[in-house]
PDB file of C-alpha atoms in Angstrom:
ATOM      1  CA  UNK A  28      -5.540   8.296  26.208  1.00 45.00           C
ATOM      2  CA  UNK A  29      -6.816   6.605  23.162  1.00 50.00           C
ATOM      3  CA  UNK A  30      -5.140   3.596  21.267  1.00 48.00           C
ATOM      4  CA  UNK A  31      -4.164   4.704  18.149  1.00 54.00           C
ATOM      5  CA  UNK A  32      -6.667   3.725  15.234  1.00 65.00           C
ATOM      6  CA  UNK A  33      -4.704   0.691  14.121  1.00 78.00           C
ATOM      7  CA  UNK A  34      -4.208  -0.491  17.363  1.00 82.00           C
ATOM      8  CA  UNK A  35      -4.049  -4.196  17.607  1.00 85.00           C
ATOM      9  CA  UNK A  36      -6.457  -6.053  20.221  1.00 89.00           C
ATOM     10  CA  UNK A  37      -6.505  -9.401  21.495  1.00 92.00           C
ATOM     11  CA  UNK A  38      -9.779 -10.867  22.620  1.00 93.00           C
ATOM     12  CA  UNK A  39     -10.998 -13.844  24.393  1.00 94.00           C
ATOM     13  CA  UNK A  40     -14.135 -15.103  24.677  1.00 95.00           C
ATOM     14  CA  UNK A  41     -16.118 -17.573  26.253  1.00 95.00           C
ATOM     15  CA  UNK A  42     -19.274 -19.057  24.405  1.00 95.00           C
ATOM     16  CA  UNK A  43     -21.496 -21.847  24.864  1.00 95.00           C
ATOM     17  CA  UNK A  44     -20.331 -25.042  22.714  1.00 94.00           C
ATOM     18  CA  UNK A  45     -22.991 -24.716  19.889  1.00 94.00           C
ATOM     19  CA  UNK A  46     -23.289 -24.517  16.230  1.00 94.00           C
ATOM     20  CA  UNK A  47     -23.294 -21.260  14.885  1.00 95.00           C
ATOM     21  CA  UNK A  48     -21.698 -19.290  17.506  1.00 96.00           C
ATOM     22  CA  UNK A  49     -18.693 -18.834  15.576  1.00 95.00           C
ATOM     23  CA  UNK A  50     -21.124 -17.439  12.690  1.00 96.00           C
ATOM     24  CA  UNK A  51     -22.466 -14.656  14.824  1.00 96.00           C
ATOM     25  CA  UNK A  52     -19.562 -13.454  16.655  1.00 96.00           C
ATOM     26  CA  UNK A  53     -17.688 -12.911  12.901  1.00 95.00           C
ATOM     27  CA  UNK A  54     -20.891 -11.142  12.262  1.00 95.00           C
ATOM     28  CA  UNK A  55     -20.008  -8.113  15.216  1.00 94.00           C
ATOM     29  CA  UNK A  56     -17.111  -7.886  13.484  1.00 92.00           C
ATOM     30  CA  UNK A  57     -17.902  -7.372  10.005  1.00 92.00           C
ATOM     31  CA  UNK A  58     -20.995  -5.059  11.321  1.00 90.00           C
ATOM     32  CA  UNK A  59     -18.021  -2.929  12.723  1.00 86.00           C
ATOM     33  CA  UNK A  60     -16.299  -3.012   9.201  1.00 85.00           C
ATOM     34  CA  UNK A  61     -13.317  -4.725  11.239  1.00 87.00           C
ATOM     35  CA  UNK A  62     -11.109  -7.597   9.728  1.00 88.00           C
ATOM     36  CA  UNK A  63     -10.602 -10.668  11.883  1.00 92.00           C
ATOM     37  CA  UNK A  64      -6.398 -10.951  11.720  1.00 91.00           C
ATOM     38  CA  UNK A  65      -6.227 -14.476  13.472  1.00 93.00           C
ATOM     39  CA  UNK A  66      -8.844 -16.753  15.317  1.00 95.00           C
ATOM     40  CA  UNK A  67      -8.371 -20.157  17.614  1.00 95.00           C
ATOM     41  CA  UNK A  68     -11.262 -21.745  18.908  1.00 95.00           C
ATOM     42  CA  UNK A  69     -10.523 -24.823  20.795  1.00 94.00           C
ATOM     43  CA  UNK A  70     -12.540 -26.657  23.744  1.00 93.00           C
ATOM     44  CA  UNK A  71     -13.017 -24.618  27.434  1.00 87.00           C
ATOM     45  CA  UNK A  72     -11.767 -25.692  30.706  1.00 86.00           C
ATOM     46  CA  UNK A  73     -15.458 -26.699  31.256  1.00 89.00           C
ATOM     47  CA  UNK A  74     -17.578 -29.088  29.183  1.00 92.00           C
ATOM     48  CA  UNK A  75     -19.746 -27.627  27.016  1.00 93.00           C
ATOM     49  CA  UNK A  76     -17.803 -24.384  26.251  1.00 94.00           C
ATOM     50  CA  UNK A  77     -15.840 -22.540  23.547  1.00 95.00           C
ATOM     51  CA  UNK A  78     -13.077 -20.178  23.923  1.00 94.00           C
ATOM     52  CA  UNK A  79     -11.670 -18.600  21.207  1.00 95.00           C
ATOM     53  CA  UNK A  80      -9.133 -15.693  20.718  1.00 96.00           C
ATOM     54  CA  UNK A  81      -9.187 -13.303  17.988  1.00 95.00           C
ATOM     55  CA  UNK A  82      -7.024 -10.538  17.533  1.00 92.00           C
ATOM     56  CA  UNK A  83      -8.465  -7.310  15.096  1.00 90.00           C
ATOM     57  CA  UNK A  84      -7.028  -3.797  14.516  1.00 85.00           C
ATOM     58  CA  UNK A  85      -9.093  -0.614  15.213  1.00 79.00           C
ATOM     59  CA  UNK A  86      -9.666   2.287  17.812  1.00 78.00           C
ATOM     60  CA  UNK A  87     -10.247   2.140  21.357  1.00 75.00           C
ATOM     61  CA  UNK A  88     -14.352   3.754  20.663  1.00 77.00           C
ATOM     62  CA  UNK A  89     -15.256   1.080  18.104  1.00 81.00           C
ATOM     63  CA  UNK A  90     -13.409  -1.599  20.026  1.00 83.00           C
ATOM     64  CA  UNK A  91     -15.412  -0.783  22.928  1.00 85.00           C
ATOM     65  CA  UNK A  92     -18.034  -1.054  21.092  1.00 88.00           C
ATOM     66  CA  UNK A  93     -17.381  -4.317  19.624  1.00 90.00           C
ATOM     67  CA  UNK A  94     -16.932  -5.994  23.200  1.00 90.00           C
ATOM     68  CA  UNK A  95     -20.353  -4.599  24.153  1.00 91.00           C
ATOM     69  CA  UNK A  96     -22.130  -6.085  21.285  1.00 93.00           C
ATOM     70  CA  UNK A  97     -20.177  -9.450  21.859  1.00 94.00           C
ATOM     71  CA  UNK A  98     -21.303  -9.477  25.064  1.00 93.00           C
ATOM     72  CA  UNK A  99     -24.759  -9.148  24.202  1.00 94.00           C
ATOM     73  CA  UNK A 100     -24.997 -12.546  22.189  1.00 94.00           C
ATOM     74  CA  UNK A 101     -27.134 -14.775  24.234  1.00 93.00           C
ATOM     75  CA  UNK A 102     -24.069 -17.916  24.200  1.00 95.00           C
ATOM     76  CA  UNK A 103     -21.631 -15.691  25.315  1.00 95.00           C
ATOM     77  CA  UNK A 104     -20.679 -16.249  28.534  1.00 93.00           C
ATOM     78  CA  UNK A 105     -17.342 -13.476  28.942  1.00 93.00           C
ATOM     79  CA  UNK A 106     -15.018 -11.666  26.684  1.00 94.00           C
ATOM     80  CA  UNK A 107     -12.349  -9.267  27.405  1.00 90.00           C
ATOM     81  CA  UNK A 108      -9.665  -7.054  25.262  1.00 88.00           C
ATOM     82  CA  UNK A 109      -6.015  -7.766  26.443  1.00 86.00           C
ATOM     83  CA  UNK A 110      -5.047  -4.403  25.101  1.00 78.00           C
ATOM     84  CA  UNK A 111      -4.292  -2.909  28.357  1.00 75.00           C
ATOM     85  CA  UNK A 112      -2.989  -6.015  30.285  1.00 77.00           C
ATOM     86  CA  UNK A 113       0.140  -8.819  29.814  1.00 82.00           C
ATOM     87  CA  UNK A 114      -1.425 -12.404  29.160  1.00 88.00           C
ATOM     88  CA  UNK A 115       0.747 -15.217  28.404  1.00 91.00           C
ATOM     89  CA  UNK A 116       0.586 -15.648  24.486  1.00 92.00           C
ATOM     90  CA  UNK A 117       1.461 -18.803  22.440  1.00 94.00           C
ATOM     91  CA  UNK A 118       1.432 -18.890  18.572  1.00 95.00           C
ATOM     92  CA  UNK A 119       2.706 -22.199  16.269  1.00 96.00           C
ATOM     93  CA  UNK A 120       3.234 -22.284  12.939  1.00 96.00           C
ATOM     94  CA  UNK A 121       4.403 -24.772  10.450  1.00 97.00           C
ATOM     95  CA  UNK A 122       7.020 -23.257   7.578  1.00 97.00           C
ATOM     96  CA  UNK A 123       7.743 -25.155   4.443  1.00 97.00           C
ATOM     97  CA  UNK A 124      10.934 -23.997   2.591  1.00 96.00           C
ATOM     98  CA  UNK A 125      12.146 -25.247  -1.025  1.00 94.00           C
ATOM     99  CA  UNK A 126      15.726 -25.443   0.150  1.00 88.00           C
ATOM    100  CA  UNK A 127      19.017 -26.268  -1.727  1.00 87.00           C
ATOM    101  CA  UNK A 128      21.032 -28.601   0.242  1.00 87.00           C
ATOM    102  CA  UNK A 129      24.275 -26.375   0.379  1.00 90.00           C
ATOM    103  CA  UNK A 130      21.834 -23.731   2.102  1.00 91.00           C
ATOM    104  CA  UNK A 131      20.855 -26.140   5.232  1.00 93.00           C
ATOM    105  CA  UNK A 132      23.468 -25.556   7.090  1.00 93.00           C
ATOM    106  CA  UNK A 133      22.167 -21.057   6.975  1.00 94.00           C
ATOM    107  CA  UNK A 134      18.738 -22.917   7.432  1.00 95.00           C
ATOM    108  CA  UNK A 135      19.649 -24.697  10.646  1.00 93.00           C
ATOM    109  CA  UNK A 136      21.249 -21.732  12.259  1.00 94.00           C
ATOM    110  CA  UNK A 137      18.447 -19.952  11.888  1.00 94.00           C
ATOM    111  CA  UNK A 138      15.756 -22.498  13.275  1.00 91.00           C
ATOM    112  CA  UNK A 139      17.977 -23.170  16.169  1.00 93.00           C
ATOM    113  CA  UNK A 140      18.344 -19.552  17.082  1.00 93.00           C
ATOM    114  CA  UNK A 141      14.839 -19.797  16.914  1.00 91.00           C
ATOM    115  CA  UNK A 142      14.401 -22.751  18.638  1.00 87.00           C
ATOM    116  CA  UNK A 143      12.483 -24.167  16.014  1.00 92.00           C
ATOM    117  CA  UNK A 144      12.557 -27.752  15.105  1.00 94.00           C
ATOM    118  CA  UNK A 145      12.422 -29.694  11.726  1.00 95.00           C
ATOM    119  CA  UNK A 146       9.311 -31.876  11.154  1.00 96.00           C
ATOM    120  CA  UNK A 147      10.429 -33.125   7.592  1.00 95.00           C
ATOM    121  CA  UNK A 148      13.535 -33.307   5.544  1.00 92.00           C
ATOM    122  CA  UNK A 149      14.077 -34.346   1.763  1.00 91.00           C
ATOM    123  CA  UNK A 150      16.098 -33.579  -1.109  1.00 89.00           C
ATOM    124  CA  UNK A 151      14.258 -30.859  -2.124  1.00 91.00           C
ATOM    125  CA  UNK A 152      12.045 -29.314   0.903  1.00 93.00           C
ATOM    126  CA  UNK A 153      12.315 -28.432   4.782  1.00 95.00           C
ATOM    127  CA  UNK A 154       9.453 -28.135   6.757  1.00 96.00           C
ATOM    128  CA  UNK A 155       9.735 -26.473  10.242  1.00 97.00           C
ATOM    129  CA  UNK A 156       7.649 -26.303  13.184  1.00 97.00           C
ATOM    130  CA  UNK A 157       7.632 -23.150  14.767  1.00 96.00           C
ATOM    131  CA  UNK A 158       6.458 -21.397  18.327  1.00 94.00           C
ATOM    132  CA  UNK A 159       6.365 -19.012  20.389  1.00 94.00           C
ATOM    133  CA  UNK A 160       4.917 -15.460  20.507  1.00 92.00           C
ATOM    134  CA  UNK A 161       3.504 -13.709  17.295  1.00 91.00           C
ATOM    135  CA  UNK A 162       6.673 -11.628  17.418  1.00 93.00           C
ATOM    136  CA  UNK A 163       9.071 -14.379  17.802  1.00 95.00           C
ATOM    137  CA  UNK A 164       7.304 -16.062  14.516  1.00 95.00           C
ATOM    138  CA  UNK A 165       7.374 -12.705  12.680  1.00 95.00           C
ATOM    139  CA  UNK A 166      11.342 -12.421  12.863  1.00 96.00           C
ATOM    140  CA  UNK A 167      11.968 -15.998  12.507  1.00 96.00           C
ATOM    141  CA  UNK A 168       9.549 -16.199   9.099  1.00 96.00           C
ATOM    142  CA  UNK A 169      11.377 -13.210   8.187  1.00 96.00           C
ATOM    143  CA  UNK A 170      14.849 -14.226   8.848  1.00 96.00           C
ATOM    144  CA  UNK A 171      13.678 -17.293   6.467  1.00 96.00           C
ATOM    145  CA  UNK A 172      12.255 -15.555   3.641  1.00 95.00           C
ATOM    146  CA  UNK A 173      15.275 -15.607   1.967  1.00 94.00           C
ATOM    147  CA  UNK A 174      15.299 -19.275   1.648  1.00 93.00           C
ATOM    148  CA  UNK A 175      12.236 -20.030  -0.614  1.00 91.00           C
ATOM    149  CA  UNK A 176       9.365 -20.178   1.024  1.00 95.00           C
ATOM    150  CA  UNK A 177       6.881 -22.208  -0.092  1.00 96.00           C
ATOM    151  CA  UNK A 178       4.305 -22.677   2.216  1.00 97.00           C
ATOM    152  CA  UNK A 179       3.286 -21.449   5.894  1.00 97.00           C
ATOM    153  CA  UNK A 180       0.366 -21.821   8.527  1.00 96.00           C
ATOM    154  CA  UNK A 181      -0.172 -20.296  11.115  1.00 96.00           C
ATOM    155  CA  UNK A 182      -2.592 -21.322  14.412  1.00 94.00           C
ATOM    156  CA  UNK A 183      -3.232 -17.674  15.318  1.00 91.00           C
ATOM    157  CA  UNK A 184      -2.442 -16.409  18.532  1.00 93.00           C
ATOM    158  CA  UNK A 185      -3.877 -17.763  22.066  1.00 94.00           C
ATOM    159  CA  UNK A 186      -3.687 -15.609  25.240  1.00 92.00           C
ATOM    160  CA  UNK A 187      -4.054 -16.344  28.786  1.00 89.00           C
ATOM    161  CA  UNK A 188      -4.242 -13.878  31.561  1.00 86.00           C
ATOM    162  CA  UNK A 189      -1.520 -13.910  33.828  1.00 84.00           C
ATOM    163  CA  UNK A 190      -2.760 -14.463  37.942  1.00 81.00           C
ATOM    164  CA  UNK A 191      -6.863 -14.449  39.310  1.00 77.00           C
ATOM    165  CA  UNK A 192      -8.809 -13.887  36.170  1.00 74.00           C
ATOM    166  CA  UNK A 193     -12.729 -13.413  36.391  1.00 73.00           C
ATOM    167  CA  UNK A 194     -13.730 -15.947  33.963  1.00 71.00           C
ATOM    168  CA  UNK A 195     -13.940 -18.401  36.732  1.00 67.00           C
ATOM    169  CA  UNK A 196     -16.868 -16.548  38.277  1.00 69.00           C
ATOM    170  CA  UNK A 197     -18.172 -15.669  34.716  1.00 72.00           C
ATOM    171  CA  UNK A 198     -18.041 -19.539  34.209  1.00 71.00           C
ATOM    172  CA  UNK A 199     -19.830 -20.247  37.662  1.00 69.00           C
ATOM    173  CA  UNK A 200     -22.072 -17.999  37.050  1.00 73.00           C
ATOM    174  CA  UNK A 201     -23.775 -19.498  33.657  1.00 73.00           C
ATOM    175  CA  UNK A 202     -26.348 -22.410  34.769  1.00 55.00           C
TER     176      UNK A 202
END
């Protein structure tokens, strides 16, 4: 059975550490007419490589599709859609609220229901530090909309499959 057409995936992939990687693998994506919802690229468990996680909306087909492309760019070494699996996930964001003093107290409820934690505090602002899954951040950011916010980042979500993965041998396998 198909994923419906605004199905979100999650996809990691494994590149060579070079400039302009990043360039060409947003390139598949805009080829596909697909917007890139969140993106973290950080160092790989091996010198010299990339791995980043990007999560996009679409249909199983062009998705499919997508992957195969990705995987034909010469400095990438693996990728894989989580769609169909359970990876570990991990999001952070930092939340910056313009917060009247009597409303703390509401504020600090909140954030510790969330187990969030305050990075700054002044007379007229709150900034928290939040984490967890992208769901966890959704209702917390929502449960603090009330309270003025004023600014928010967020890292974008990371993913890590659970067990034997095969990006060891993918990684083993690249000279």
């Amino acid at each position: 059975m198909n994923a419906p057409i605004n199905a979100l995936h999650t996809f990691s992939i494994i590149t060579k550490d070079l400039p302009g990687v990043l360039v060409r693998i947003a390139l598949v994506f805009a080829r596909r007419g697909y917007n890139i919802e969140s993106l973290a690229v950080s160092p790989g468990a091996r010198e010299g490589f990339s791995r980043m996680t990007i999560t996009s909306r679409g249909d199983s087909q062009n998705v499919e599709q997508i992957k195969r492309q990705l995987a034909k760019l010469i400095d990438v070494v693996y990728v894989t859609d989580h769609r169909d699996k359970a990876p570990a996930e991990a999001e952070s964001a930092l939340l910056k609220l313009r917060a009247a003093r009597d409303a703390r107290p509401q504020i600090m409820g909140i954030v510790e229901n969330f187990e969030s934690q305050v990075v700054d505090d002044d007379d007229e602002t709150l900034m928290l530090r939040l984490s967890g899954s992208s769901r966890e951040l959704d209702d917390c950011i929502a449960a603090l909309l009330p309270y003025n916010v004023e600014e928010l980042i967020r890292s974008g979500k990371i993913v890590m499959d659970t067990g034997v993965s095969p990006l060891s041998d993918a990684l083993n396998s690249v000279a």
